[in-house]
C-alpha positions as CSV (number, residue, x, y, z in Angstrom):
1,X,114.1,109.2,130.1
2,X,115.3,110.9,133.0
3,X,115.4,114.4,133.8
4,X,118.1,114.3,136.3
5,X,119.7,115.6,139.2
6,X,123.4,115.9,139.5
7,X,123.9,119.1,137.6
8,X,126.9,120.2,135.6
9,X,129.9,118.6,137.4
10,X,133.2,120.5,137.5
11,X,132.2,123.0,134.8
12,X,133.6,126.5,134.4
13,X,130.9,129.0,135.1
14,X,129.8,131.1,132.1
15,X,129.2,134.1,134.4
16,X,131.5,135.8,136.9
17,X,129.5,138.0,139.2
18,X,129.0,136.7,142.7
19,X,132.0,134.5,142.1
20,X,132.3,133.2,145.7
21,X,128.9,131.4,145.5
22,X,128.7,130.5,141.9
23,X,132.2,129.1,141.5
24,X,131.3,126.5,144.2
25,X,128.2,125.7,142.3
26,X,130.0,124.3,139.3
27,X,130.1,120.9,141.0
28,X,126.4,120.8,141.2
29,X,126.0,120.3,137.4
30,X,125.9,116.6,137.1
31,X,122.3,115.6,136.8
32,X,121.2,112.0,135.9
33,X,118.1,110.5,134.3
34,X,114.7,111.8,134.9
35,X,111.8,109.8,133.7
36,X,108.0,104.3,141.3
37,X,106.3,102.7,144.3
38,X,104.7,99.5,143.5
39,X,101.0,99.4,142.9
40,X,101.1,97.4,139.8
41,X,97.9,95.5,140.4
42,X,97.8,91.9,141.5
43,X,98.5,90.9,137.9
44,X,102.2,91.5,138.4
45,X,102.5,87.8,139.4
46,X,101.9,86.9,135.8
47,X,105.2,88.5,134.8
48,X,107.5,86.3,132.8
49,X,110.9,86.6,134.4
50,X,114.4,85.6,133.6
51,X,116.3,83.8,136.4
52,X,117.8,87.1,137.7
53,X,114.7,89.2,137.2
54,X,113.6,91.7,139.8
55,X,110.2,91.7,141.4
56,X,107.9,94.4,142.5
57,X,105.4,94.8,145.3
58,X,101.7,94.9,144.4
59,X,98.9,97.1,145.5
60,X,95.5,97.9,143.9
61,X,94.2,101.4,143.4
62,X,90.6,102.6,143.3
63,X,89.7,104.4,140.0
64,X,88.6,108.0,140.2
65,X,85.4,109.1,138.8
66,X,84.7,109.0,135.9
67,X,85.3,105.3,135.8
68,X,83.7,102.1,134.5
69,X,83.2,98.6,135.8
70,X,85.7,95.8,135.4
71,X,83.9,94.0,132.6
72,X,85.8,94.5,129.3
73,X,82.5,94.8,127.4
74,X,81.5,97.9,129.4
75,X,84.9,99.6,129.2
76,X,85.3,102.6,126.9
77,X,88.5,102.4,124.8
78,X,91.6,102.9,127.0
79,X,93.0,106.4,126.4
80,X,96.3,104.8,125.4
81,X,94.8,103.9,122.0
82,X,94.8,107.6,121.0
83,X,98.6,107.7,121.6
84,X,99.2,104.3,120.0
85,X,97.4,105.5,116.8
86,X,100.2,108.0,116.4
87,X,103.0,105.5,116.7
88,X,105.2,105.6,113.6
89,X,107.8,103.3,112.1
90,X,110.8,104.1,109.9
91,X,110.1,100.9,108.0
92,X,106.4,100.2,108.3
93,X,106.5,97.2,105.9
94,X,109.1,95.4,108.1
95,X,109.2,96.3,111.8
96,X,105.7,97.9,111.5
97,X,104.2,94.7,110.1
98,X,105.0,92.3,113.1
99,X,102.2,91.0,115.4
100,X,103.6,88.0,117.3
101,X,106.6,87.0,119.4
102,X,107.7,84.6,116.8
103,X,107.7,87.3,114.1
104,X,109.4,89.7,116.4
105,X,112.3,87.3,117.3
106,X,112.7,86.2,113.7
107,X,113.2,89.9,112.7
108,X,115.7,90.4,115.5
109,X,117.6,87.3,114.5
110,X,117.5,88.5,110.9
111,X,119.1,91.8,112.0
112,X,121.8,89.8,113.8
113,X,122.6,87.8,110.7
114,X,122.8,91.0,108.7
115,X,125.3,92.5,111.1
116,X,122.9,95.3,112.1
117,X,122.3,94.0,115.7
118,X,124.9,92.8,118.1
119,X,124.1,89.3,119.3
120,X,124.7,90.3,122.9
121,X,121.6,92.5,122.8
122,X,119.2,89.7,121.8
123,X,118.5,88.3,125.3
124,X,117.8,91.9,126.6
125,X,115.4,92.6,123.7
126,X,113.5,89.3,124.3
127,X,113.3,89.9,128.1
128,X,112.0,93.4,127.6
129,X,109.5,92.1,125.0
130,X,108.2,89.3,127.2
131,X,107.9,91.5,130.3
132,X,106.1,94.3,128.4
133,X,103.7,91.8,126.8
134,X,102.9,90.1,130.1
135,X,102.2,93.5,131.7
136,X,99.7,94.3,129.0
137,X,98.0,90.9,129.1
138,X,97.7,91.1,132.9
139,X,96.2,94.6,132.9
140,X,92.8,93.3,132.0
141,X,92.3,96.1,129.4
142,X,90.5,95.1,126.3
143,X,92.8,95.3,123.3
144,X,96.0,95.0,125.3
145,X,97.2,91.8,123.6
146,X,100.3,90.3,122.1
147,X,99.8,92.1,118.8
148,X,99.9,95.5,120.6
149,X,102.9,94.5,122.7
150,X,104.7,93.4,119.5
151,X,103.9,96.6,117.8
152,X,105.3,98.8,120.6
153,X,108.4,96.6,121.2
154,X,109.1,96.5,117.5
155,X,109.3,100.3,117.5
156,X,111.6,100.2,120.5
157,X,114.0,97.8,118.8
158,X,113.9,99.5,115.4
159,X,114.8,102.8,117.0
160,X,117.5,101.2,119.2
161,X,119.2,99.6,116.2
162,X,119.2,102.9,114.3
163,X,121.0,104.5,117.3
164,X,123.6,101.7,117.1
165,X,124.2,102.2,113.4
166,X,123.9,106.0,113.3
167,X,124.0,107.5,116.8
168,X,122.2,110.8,117.4
169,X,124.3,113.6,119.0
170,X,122.5,115.8,121.5
171,X,123.3,119.5,121.7
172,X,123.6,121.1,125.1
173,X,120.1,122.5,124.6
174,X,118.1,119.8,122.8
175,X,114.8,120.6,121.2
176,X,112.3,117.7,120.9
177,X,112.6,116.0,117.5
178,X,109.1,115.7,116.0
179,X,109.8,115.5,112.3
180,X,110.3,113.7,110.0
181,X,109.9,111.1,112.8
182,X,107.9,112.2,115.9
183,X,109.9,110.9,118.8
184,X,107.6,112.7,121.3
185,X,104.7,110.6,120.1
186,X,106.9,107.5,120.2
187,X,107.6,108.0,123.9
188,X,104.0,108.7,124.7
189,X,102.9,105.6,122.8
190,X,105.4,103.3,124.6
191,X,104.4,104.6,128.0
192,X,100.6,104.9,127.6
193,X,99.7,101.2,128.0
194,X,101.5,101.1,131.3
195,X,99.4,103.8,132.9
196,X,96.1,103.2,134.6
197,X,94.9,106.7,134.0
198,X,91.5,106.2,135.5
199,X,93.2,105.6,138.9
200,X,95.9,108.3,138.5
201,X,95.9,111.6,140.3
202,X,97.0,115.2,140.0
203,X,97.3,117.0,143.3
204,X,96.8,120.8,143.8
205,X,95.5,121.5,140.3
206,X,95.3,125.2,141.2
207,X,99.1,125.3,141.4
208,X,99.4,124.1,137.9
209,X,97.0,126.8,136.8
210,X,99.2,129.3,138.7
211,X,102.4,128.1,136.9
212,X,100.6,128.3,133.6
213,X,99.7,132.0,134.3
214,X,103.2,132.8,135.6
215,X,104.8,131.5,132.4
216,X,102.3,133.5,130.3
217,X,103.4,136.6,132.3
218,X,107.1,135.9,131.4
219,X,108.1,134.4,134.7
220,X,110.5,131.4,135.0
221,X,109.5,128.3,136.9
222,X,111.9,125.5,137.9
223,X,110.4,122.4,139.4
224,X,112.4,120.4,141.9
225,X,111.0,116.9,141.8
226,X,111.8,113.4,143.0
227,X,112.6,111.0,140.1
228,X,111.4,107.5,139.9
229,X,111.4,106.1,136.3
230,X,113.1,106.5,133.0
231,X,109.7,107.5,131.6
232,X,108.9,110.2,134.1
233,X,108.7,112.9,131.3
234,X,106.1,110.8,129.5
235,X,104.2,110.4,132.8
236,X,104.1,114.2,133.3
237,X,102.8,114.6,129.7
238,X,100.2,111.9,130.0
239,X,98.9,113.4,133.3
240,X,98.7,117.0,131.9
241,X,97.7,116.5,128.3
242,X,94.0,117.1,129.0
243,X,94.2,119.7,131.7
244,X,97.4,121.6,130.8
245,X,98.6,120.6,127.3
246,X,101.2,123.4,127.0
247,X,102.9,122.4,130.3
248,X,102.8,118.8,129.1
249,X,104.8,119.5,126.0
250,X,106.9,122.6,126.5
251,X,108.7,121.7,129.7
252,X,112.5,121.4,129.6
253,X,114.2,118.6,131.5
254,X,117.8,118.6,132.8
255,X,118.9,115.2,131.5
256,X,122.0,113.2,132.5
257,X,124.3,111.4,130.2
258,X,122.8,107.9,130.7
259,X,119.4,108.9,129.2
260,X,121.1,110.2,126.1
261,X,123.5,107.3,125.6
262,X,121.5,104.1,126.3
263,X,120.4,102.8,122.9
264,X,117.0,101.7,124.0
265,X,116.0,104.9,125.8
266,X,118.0,107.4,123.8
267,X,115.2,107.7,121.2
268,X,112.7,108.4,124.0
269,X,114.9,111.3,125.1
270,X,115.1,112.6,121.6
271,X,111.4,113.5,121.9
272,X,111.9,115.8,124.9
273,X,113.2,119.3,125.4
274,X,116.5,118.9,127.3
275,X,119.4,120.6,128.9
276,X,122.0,117.8,128.6
277,X,124.7,117.4,131.3
278,X,127.1,114.8,132.4
279,X,126.5,113.5,135.9
280,X,129.3,113.9,138.4
281,X,128.5,110.3,139.4
282,X,129.8,109.2,136.0
283,X,132.3,112.0,135.3
284,X,135.3,109.7,135.7
285,X,133.8,106.5,134.2
286,X,136.0,107.0,131.1
287,X,138.9,109.2,132.2
288,X,139.9,110.3,128.7
289,X,136.4,111.8,128.1
290,X,136.3,113.8,131.3
291,X,137.6,117.0,129.7
292,X,135.1,116.8,126.9
293,X,132.3,116.1,129.4
294,X,133.3,119.2,131.5
295,X,133.2,121.3,128.3
296,X,129.7,120.0,127.5
297,X,128.6,120.9,131.0
298,X,129.9,124.4,130.6
299,X,128.1,124.9,127.4
300,X,124.9,123.6,128.9
301,X,125.2,126.0,131.8
302,X,125.5,128.9,129.3
303,X,122.5,127.6,127.3
304,X,120.4,127.4,130.4
305,X,121.2,131.0,131.4
306,X,120.4,132.2,127.9
307,X,117.0,130.4,128.0
308,X,116.1,131.7,131.4
309,X,117.1,135.2,130.4
310,X,114.2,135.1,127.8
311,X,111.7,134.4,130.6
312,X,108.6,132.2,130.4
313,X,110.7,129.0,130.8
314,X,109.6,125.9,132.6
315,X,112.3,123.5,133.7
316,X,112.3,120.3,135.7
317,X,115.3,119.1,137.8
318,X,115.7,116.1,140.0
319,X,118.1,117.3,142.8
320,X,118.6,113.8,144.2
321,X,120.9,112.9,141.3
322,X,119.0,110.0,139.9
323,X,116.0,107.7,140.4
324,X,114.7,106.8,143.8
325,X,115.9,103.4,144.9
326,X,114.1,101.0,147.3
327,X,114.9,101.2,151.0
328,X,115.5,98.1,153.1
329,X,111.8,97.6,153.5
330,X,111.1,97.9,149.8
331,X,109.7,101.4,149.8
332,X,110.5,104.0,147.1
333,X,110.7,107.3,148.9
334,X,112.2,110.6,147.7
335,X,115.9,110.5,148.1
336,X,117.7,113.4,149.8
337,X,118.4,116.5,147.6
338,X,121.8,117.6,146.6
339,X,122.2,121.1,148.2
340,X,124.4,122.4,145.4
341,X,121.7,121.6,142.8
342,X,119.0,123.4,144.8
343,X,121.3,126.3,145.4
344,X,122.3,126.6,141.7
345,X,118.7,126.6,140.6
346,X,117.9,129.4,143.1
347,X,120.9,131.4,141.9
348,X,119.9,131.0,138.2
349,X,116.5,132.3,138.9
350,X,117.6,135.2,141.0
351,X,120.1,136.3,138.3
352,X,117.4,137.0,135.8
353,X,115.5,140.3,135.4
354,X,112.2,138.4,135.2
355,X,110.5,136.9,138.3
356,X,111.4,133.3,139.1
357,X,109.7,130.5,141.1
358,X,111.3,127.4,142.6
359,X,108.6,124.8,143.1
360,X,109.0,121.4,144.8
361,X,107.0,118.5,143.3
362,X,106.2,114.9,144.3
363,X,105.9,112.3,141.6
364,X,104.6,108.7,142.1
365,X,105.5,106.5,139.1
366,X,107.8,103.7,140.1
367,X,105.4,100.8,139.6
368,X,105.3,101.2,135.9
369,X,109.0,100.8,135.5
370,X,111.0,100.5,138.7
371,X,114.7,101.1,138.6
372,X,117.3,98.4,139.6
373,X,117.7,98.3,143.4
374,X,121.2,99.8,143.2
375,X,122.8,102.3,140.8
376,X,124.5,100.3,138.0
377,X,127.7,101.4,136.4
378,X,127.1,99.7,133.0
379,X,124.7,100.9,130.4
380,X,121.8,98.5,129.5
381,X,120.0,97.6,132.7
382,X,117.2,95.0,132.9
383,X,113.8,96.8,132.6
384,X,110.7,95.7,134.3
385,X,107.3,97.1,133.5
386,X,103.9,97.2,135.3
387,X,100.4,98.5,134.7
388,X,99.6,101.0,137.5
389,X,98.3,104.4,138.4
390,X,100.7,107.4,138.6
391,X,100.5,110.8,140.1
392,X,102.1,114.3,140.5
393,X,101.5,116.9,143.1
394,X,103.0,120.4,143.3
395,X,104.0,122.0,146.6
396,X,104.1,125.7,147.5
397,X,106.8,127.9,146.0
398,X,110.1,128.1,148.0
399,X,110.9,131.5,149.6
400,X,113.9,132.0,147.3
401,X,114.2,135.8,148.2
402,X,114.5,135.2,151.9
403,X,118.2,135.8,152.6
404,X,117.8,134.5,156.2
405,X,117.5,130.9,154.8
406,X,120.9,129.4,154.1
407,X,121.5,126.9,151.3
408,X,121.2,123.8,153.5
409,X,118.0,124.9,155.1
410,X,116.5,125.8,151.6
411,X,117.5,122.4,150.2
412,X,116.1,120.6,153.2
413,X,112.9,122.6,153.0
414,X,112.5,121.6,149.3
415,X,113.1,117.9,150.1
416,X,110.8,117.9,153.1
417,X,108.0,119.4,151.1
418,X,108.4,116.7,148.4
419,X,108.6,113.9,151.0
420,X,105.5,115.1,152.8
421,X,103.5,115.6,149.6
422,X,104.7,112.2,148.3
423,X,103.1,110.5,151.3
424,X,99.8,112.4,150.8
425,X,99.8,111.6,147.1
426,X,100.5,107.9,147.5
427,X,97.8,107.6,150.2
428,X,95.3,109.4,147.9
429,X,96.0,107.0,145.0
430,X,95.2,103.9,147.1
431,X,92.7,105.4,149.6
432,X,89.8,107.3,148.0
433,X,88.9,108.9,151.3
434,X,92.2,110.7,151.4
435,X,91.6,112.5,148.1
436,X,89.1,115.2,149.1
437,X,89.1,118.0,146.6
438,X,92.9,118.3,146.5
439,X,93.6,115.2,144.4
440,X,91.7,115.0,141.1
441,X,91.6,112.7,138.1
442,X,93.6,113.7,135.0
443,X,90.6,112.4,133.1
444,X,88.4,115.3,134.3
445,X,88.9,117.1,131.0
446,X,89.4,114.1,128.7
447,X,88.9,115.3,125.1
């Protein structure tokens, strides 16, 4: 899913004080999807690709302690199985009973014949299934087999078809849907088999402790992070579920329109707390909907203010306006931040009676689901997956009360902090000697 970064485009501000600065900030609201550098073990070569499939670079990470050997017989159960045990089906006797590719495709074709699945979606469903299955098989993890891949992909398609027949409508402030169907668990189960948690890292754990205390004290905290995959929210939750479970689940993402409209990933978004906006990148895609989108953005801005006024709120924004795309040399580096987004977040924090903190954060996640090389206009991109380590690392708070720092300098300061920390985090994942005591395993408090 994608917590975003193009904030509320062209909306009318819900507040009027300081009108000279805030009126200009309306164009900032146009975030995109939140939920990738490639370290997807040398197994990536085993991917089954369609003729136009994209490829990913490969690197191998060294597991953190505690870790085990490479022999399957000596491995403890992969932590993903705890999440997979919570995976639900709306129809357990049909979609939940499948275990092979043949059964999966037969069920998809049956849905086509019944008029419940557009035939045009079948190639995409099959491609996603095959790619996900080959990722699991190539991971070398005991139990990551065709039956498991079929189970997860069956849940993906079942939920996608439900969105086609009965689309869910997101409110400006969306609260995670966990009953009667738990969409949070659904997203965690899909993502878990893609993450090599033993080799993943959390940087500056003490800063997470600090945020946890700040929230308990009633402060607001907004994270400014780079954004690499559609499943970044799930990555955040997987990394923090043992060390900081409240932060893992209670964070609110600013989500762009694409992550709440794509049939495949819309159900994953339903399991997250969101402030939903329409990206200014896509504001004019359908001209007749522009006015409605602007009104939604205005309502979201108002909802955001109301939530921050209560205090104790943790939000995540991606000020780059979307996922990081590969550079000419194939590297996925943090994209430049939109100054208006950073400025708006600073203004929103300063307007509240309670203290606020603006915290840059680096995320490394692209190898598990790298985005297309370029931004695509149409919904329904081809999705590649990989089994790889991931990581997050928080930077120091920005000096948001320092009036001598103008908006451009503040935005650049935030981006530079993320870019520098991203380089350190990536090095730590692949070079154990670079970890020191700063970068720790998320498994350190595995329950």
